[in-house]
XYZ file of C-alpha atoms in Angstrom:
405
model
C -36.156 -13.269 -27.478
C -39.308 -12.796 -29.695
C -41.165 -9.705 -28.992
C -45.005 -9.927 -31.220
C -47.664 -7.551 -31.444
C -50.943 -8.398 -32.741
C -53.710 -6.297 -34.068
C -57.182 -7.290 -35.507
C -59.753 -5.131 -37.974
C -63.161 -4.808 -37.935
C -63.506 -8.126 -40.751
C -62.347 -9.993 -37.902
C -58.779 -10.717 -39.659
C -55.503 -10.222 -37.658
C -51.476 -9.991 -38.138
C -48.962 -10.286 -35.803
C -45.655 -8.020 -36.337
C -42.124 -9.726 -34.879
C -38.814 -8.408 -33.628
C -38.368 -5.044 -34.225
C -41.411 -5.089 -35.970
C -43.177 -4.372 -32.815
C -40.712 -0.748 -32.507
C -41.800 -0.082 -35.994
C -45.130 -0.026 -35.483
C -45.083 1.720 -31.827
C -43.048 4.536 -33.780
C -45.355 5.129 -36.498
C -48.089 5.240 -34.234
C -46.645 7.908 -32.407
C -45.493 9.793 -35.483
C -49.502 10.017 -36.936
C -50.543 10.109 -33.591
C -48.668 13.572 -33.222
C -48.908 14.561 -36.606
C -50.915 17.169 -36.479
C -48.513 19.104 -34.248
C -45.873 21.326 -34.987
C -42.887 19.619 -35.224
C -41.084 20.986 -32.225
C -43.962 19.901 -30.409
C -43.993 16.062 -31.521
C -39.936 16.515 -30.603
C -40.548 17.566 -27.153
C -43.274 15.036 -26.652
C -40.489 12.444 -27.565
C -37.984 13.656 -25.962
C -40.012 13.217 -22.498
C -41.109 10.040 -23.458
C -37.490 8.834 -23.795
C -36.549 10.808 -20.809
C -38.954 8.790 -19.060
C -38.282 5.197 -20.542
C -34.496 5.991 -19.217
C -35.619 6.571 -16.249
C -37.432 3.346 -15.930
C -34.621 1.842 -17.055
C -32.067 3.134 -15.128
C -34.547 2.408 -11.688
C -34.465 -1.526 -12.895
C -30.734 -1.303 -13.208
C -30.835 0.028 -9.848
C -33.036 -2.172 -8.512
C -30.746 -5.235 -9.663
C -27.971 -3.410 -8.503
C -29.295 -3.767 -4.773
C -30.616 -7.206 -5.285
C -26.793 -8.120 -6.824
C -24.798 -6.914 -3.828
C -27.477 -7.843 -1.203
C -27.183 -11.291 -2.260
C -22.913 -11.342 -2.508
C -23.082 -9.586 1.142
C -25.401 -12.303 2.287
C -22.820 -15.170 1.183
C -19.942 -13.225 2.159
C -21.792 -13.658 5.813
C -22.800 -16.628 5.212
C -18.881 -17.709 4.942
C -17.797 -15.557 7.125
C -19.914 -17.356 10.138
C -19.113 -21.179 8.635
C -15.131 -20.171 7.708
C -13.720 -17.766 9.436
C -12.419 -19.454 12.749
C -11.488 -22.120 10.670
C -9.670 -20.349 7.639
C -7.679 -18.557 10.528
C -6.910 -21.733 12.022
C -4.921 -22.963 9.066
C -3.208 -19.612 8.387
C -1.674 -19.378 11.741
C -0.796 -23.193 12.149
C 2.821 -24.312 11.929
C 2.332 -27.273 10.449
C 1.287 -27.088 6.324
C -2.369 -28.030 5.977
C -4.461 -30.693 4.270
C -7.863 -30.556 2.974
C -8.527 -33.138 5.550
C -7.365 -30.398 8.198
C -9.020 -27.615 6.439
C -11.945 -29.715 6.873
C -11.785 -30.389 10.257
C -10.560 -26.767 11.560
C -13.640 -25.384 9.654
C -16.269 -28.366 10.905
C -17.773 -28.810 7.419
C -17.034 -30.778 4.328
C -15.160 -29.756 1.157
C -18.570 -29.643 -0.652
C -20.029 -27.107 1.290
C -16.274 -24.779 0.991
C -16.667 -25.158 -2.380
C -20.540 -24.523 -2.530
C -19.701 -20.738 -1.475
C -18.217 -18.505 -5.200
C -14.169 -18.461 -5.096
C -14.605 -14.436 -5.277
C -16.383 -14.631 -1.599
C -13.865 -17.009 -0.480
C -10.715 -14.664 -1.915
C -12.501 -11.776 0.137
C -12.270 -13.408 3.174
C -9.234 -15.389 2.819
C -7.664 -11.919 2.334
C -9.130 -9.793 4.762
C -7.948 -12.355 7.408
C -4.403 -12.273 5.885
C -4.306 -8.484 6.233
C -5.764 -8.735 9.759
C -2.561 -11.128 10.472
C 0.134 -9.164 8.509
C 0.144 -6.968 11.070
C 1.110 -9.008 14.108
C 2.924 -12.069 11.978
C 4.424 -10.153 8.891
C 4.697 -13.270 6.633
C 1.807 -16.301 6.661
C 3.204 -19.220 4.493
C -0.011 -21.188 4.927
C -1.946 -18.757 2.607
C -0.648 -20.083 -0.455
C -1.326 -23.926 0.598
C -5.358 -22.714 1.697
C -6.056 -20.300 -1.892
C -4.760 -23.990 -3.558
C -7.382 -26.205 -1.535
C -10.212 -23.908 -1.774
C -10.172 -23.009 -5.293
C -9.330 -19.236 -4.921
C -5.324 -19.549 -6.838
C -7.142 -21.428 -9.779
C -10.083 -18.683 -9.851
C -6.528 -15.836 -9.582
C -5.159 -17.767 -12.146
C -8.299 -18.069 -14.416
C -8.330 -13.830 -14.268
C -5.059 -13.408 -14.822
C -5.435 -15.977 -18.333
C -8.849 -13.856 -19.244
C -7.971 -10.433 -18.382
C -10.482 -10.146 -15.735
C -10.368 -7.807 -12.811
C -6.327 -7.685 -13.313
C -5.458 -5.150 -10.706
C -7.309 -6.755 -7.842
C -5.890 -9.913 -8.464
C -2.513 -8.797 -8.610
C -2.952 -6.808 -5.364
C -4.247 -9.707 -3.754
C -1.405 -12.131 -5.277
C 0.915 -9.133 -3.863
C -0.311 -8.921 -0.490
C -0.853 -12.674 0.222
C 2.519 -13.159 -1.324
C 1.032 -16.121 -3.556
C 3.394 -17.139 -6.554
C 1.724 -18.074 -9.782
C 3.420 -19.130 -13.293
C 5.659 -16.920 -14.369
C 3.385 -16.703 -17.731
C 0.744 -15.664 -16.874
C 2.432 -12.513 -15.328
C 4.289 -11.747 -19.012
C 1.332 -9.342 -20.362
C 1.449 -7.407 -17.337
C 5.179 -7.399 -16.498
C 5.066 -4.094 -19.198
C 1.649 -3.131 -19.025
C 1.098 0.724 -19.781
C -0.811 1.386 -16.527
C 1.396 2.110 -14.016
C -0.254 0.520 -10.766
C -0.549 -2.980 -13.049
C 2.815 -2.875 -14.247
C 4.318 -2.862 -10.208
C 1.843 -5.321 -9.184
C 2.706 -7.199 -11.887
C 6.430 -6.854 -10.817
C 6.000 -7.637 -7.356
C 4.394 -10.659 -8.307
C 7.046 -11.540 -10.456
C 9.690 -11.199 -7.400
C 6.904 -13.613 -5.330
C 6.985 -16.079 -8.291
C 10.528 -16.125 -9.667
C 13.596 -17.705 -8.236
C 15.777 -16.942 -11.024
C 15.799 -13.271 -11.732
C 13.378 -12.009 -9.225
C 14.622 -8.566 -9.392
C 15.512 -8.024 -13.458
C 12.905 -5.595 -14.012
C 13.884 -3.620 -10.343
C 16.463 -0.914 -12.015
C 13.423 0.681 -14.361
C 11.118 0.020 -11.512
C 13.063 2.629 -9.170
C 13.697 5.435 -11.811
C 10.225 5.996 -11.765
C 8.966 8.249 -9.166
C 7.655 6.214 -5.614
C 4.807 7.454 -4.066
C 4.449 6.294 -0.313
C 1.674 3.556 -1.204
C 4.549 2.026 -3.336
C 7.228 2.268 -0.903
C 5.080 0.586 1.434
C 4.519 -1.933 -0.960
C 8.488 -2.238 -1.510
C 9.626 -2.298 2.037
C 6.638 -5.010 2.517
C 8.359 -7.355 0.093
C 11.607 -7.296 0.734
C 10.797 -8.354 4.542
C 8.560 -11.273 3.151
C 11.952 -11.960 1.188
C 14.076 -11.648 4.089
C 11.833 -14.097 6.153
C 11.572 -16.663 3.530
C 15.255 -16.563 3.072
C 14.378 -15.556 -0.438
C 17.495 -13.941 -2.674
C 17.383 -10.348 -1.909
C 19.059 -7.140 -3.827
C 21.889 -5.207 -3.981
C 20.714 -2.143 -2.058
C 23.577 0.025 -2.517
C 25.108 -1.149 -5.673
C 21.045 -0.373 -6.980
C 21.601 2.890 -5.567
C 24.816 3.570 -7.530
C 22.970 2.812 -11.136
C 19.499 4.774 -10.418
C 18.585 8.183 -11.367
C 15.635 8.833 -9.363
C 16.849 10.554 -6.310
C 14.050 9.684 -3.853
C 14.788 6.145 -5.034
C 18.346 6.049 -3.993
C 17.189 7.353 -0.643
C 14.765 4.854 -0.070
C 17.354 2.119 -1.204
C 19.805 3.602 1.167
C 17.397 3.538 3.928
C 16.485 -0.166 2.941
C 19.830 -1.273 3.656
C 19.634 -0.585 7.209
C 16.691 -3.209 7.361
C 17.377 -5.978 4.827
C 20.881 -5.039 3.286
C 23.864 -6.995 3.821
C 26.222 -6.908 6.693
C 28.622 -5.584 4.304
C 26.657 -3.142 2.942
C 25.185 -2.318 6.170
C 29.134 -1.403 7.230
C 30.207 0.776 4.486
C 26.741 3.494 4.827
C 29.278 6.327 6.204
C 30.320 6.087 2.649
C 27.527 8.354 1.411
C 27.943 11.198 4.681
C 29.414 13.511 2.137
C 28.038 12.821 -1.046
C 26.927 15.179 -3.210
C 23.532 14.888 -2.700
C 21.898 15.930 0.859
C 19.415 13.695 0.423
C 21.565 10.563 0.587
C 23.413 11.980 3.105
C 20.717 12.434 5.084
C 19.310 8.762 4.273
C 22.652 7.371 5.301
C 22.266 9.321 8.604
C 18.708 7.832 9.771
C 19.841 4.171 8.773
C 22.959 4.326 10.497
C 20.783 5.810 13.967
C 18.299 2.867 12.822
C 21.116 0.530 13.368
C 22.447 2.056 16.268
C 25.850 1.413 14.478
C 28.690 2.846 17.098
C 31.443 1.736 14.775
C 29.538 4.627 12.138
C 28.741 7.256 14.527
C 32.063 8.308 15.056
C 32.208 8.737 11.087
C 29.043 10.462 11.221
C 30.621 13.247 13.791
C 33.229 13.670 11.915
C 31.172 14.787 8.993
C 29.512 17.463 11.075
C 31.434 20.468 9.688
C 31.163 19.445 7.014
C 27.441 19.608 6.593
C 25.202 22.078 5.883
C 22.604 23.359 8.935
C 19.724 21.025 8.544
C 22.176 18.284 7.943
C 23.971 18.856 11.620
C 20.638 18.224 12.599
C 20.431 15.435 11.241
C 23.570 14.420 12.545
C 22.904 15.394 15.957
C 19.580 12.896 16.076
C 21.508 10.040 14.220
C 24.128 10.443 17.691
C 21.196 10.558 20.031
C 19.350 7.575 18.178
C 22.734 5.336 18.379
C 22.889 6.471 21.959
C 26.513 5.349 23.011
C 26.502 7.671 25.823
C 30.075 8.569 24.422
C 29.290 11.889 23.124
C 27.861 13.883 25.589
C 30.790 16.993 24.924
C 29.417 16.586 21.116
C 26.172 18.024 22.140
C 27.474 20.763 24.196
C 29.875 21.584 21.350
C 26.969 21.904 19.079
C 25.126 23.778 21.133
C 28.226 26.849 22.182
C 29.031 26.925 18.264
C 26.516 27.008 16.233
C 24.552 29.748 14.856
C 21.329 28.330 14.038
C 18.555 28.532 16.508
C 17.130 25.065 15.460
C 20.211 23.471 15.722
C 20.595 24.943 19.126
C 17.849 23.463 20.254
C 18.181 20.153 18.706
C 21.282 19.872 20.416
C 20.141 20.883 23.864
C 16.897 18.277 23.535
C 19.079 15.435 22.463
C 21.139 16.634 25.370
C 18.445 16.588 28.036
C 17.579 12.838 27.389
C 21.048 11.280 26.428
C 21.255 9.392 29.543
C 22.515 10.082 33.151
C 25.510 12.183 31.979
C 23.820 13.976 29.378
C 21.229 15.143 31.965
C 23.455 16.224 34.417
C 26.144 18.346 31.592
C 22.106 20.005 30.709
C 21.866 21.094 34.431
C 24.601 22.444 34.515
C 24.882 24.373 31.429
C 21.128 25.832 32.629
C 22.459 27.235 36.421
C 25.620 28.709 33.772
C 23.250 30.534 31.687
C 20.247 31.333 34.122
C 22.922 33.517 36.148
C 23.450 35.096 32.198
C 19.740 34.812 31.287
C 20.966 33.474 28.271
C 18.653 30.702 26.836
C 17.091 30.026 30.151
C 13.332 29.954 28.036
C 14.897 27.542 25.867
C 16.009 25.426 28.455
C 13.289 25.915 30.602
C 10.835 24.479 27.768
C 12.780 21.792 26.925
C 12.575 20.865 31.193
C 8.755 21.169 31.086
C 8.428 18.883 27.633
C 10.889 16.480 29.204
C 8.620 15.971 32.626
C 5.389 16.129 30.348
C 6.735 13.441 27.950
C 7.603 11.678 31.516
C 4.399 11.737 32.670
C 3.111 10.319 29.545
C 5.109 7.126 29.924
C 3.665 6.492 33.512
């Protein structure tokens, strides 16, 4: 862009300055203009004239700002009203789709799909997924409908130019879309940490030979919950897909992290193994609570009878908040085997807590367990021994009752 400035004297002659010409000669105006001033003056002066060129600036910038997201909300709409129903159409159907079908669910042509941007159509295409994650837990059609509408070409373009990286790996991630292997090898080792698990998810998603290679430094790391979540999200995509999954506990033997090992433990109990899902009584005693406590909820998850006498066992064994640990896994299981275990727990130890654990796990452990809590509270009203104990744990019972009606 040219910028010229023209000026003409009295003999009627004229020149025109160019470029940054035209700055020069604004500048030097000013300067004589102000001259005459002290120089803090002419400084001040300046410095409020650039305040208020920035200004100006910054309101255009603003301005365009507006007029820039008005106009992508306006075509998000736009798609939203022509694509939706049809988009979610495809995703739930149980047959794969064809740009013929895609066509005909959404009641326009391919022209007009691929009139709207490929960001607009990655928006919605997502925000429907997430909607459906939560009542279907995998959708296999999502890869097939980011291929016919352009949006796994416009992922794969940002992934080749290093453009908006993390987004695009989050939406790879929670679409579970595979793309080359390659084009995931910059990120795979990235030194931000949220890119770098993307990036590994992804590569689990996209790889059928080593899916889980880079797992082991993955879980020394510390886990926040957002990454669990992630985690336990994958591996039931896996499971579904009857994808190659990992060895839970032998993981669990090699990492250092200890909330790692307890989430890995835990894991078992949804996706591990049937023989790894039989030898969690294994870790009761281990050294560390914290697995032993793990082991405990995914045992009660499975409601594994063959375990809980294992786990009852252990109970001397443990330390306080352990037996109650111990004491829920029993109720969770819910044999109705172990009704004497409760009472047990309750006459012996000397922890309040664990008292009352006992006595609530008690009150709702079926028709046995019930009647062994009315008749430990006539024993001990006639003592007034516990009877507020009891007596709360009545009311809560009826209230939770009530709840359920």
């Amino acid at each position: 862009m040219i910028w010229t400035k023209g000026i003409e004297y009295p003999s009627g002659r004229g020149v025109d300055f160019y470029d940054f010409e035209v700055i020069g000669y604004y500048t030097r105006k000013f300067l004589l203009h102000y001259s005459d001033y002290p120089w803090n003056v002419t400084l001040l002066y300046g410095l409020i004239l650039a305040c208020i060129i920035t200004i100006g600036i910054l309101f255009i910038l603003f301005l365009r700002k507006i007029h820039l997201n008005n106009r992508v909300k306006r075509e998000y709409n736009s798609a939203h009203n022509d694509l939706y129903n049809g988009f979610y159409q495809i995703l739930v159907s149980a047959e794969k789709p064809s740009m013929e079908s895609l066509e005909a669910a959404c009641g326009v042509t391919k022209e007009k799909i691929h009139s709207y941007k490929a960001e607009t159509l990655s928006r919605l295409i997502s925000e429907i997924c997430m909607d459906l994650s939560r009542e279907l837990g995998d959708i296999p059609n999502a890869d097939t409908l980011c291929l016919l509408t352009g949006v796994k070409a416009y992922y794969e373009k940002n992934l080749a130019t290093v453009k908006d990286v993390l987004l695009t790996l989050q939406n790879l991630a929670n679409m579970h879309i595979p793309v080359n292997e390659g084009l995931l090898a910059m990120y795979i080792n990235h030194y931000d940490d949220n890119i770098r698990h993307m990036a590994r998810i992804c590569h689990v998603i996209s790889s059928n030979a080593e899916p889980y290679r880079y797992f082991m430094e993955e879980f020394n790391d510390k886990l926040g919950l957002w990454r669990i979540m992630m985690l336990h999200r994958l591996f039931a995509w896996a499971k579904t897909n009857e994808r190659q999954m990992p060895q839970f506990l032998v993981m669990a033997q090699k990492v250092q992290d200890e909330d790692s090992v307890a989430f890995l433990i835990q894991e078992t109990a949804y996706w591990g193994s049937e023989k790894e899902k039989a030898t969690l009584h294994e870790w009761f005693l281990s050294p560390n609570y914290k697995y032993r406590s793990a082991a405990l909820l995914a045992v009660s998850i499975l409601r594994d009878t063959e375990q809980e006498e294992a786990a009852i066992e252990s109970y001397e064994q443990q330390p306080e908040h352990i037996r109650q640990e111990v004491l829920k896994a029993i109720y969770a299981i819910n044999s109705g085997k172990h009704t004497d275990f409760f009472v047990q727990a309750y006459r012996t130890s000397t922890s309040k807590y664990t008292r009352e654990v006992a006595l609530t796990c008690l009150y709702t452990y079926g028709h046995d367990g019930r009647r062994t809590f009315e008749l430990l509270r006539d024993t001990y009203i006639k003592s007034n021994t516990d009877r507020t104990l009891m007596d709360q744990i009545d009311s809560l019972g009826v209230l939770n009752q009530m709840r359920t009606l």
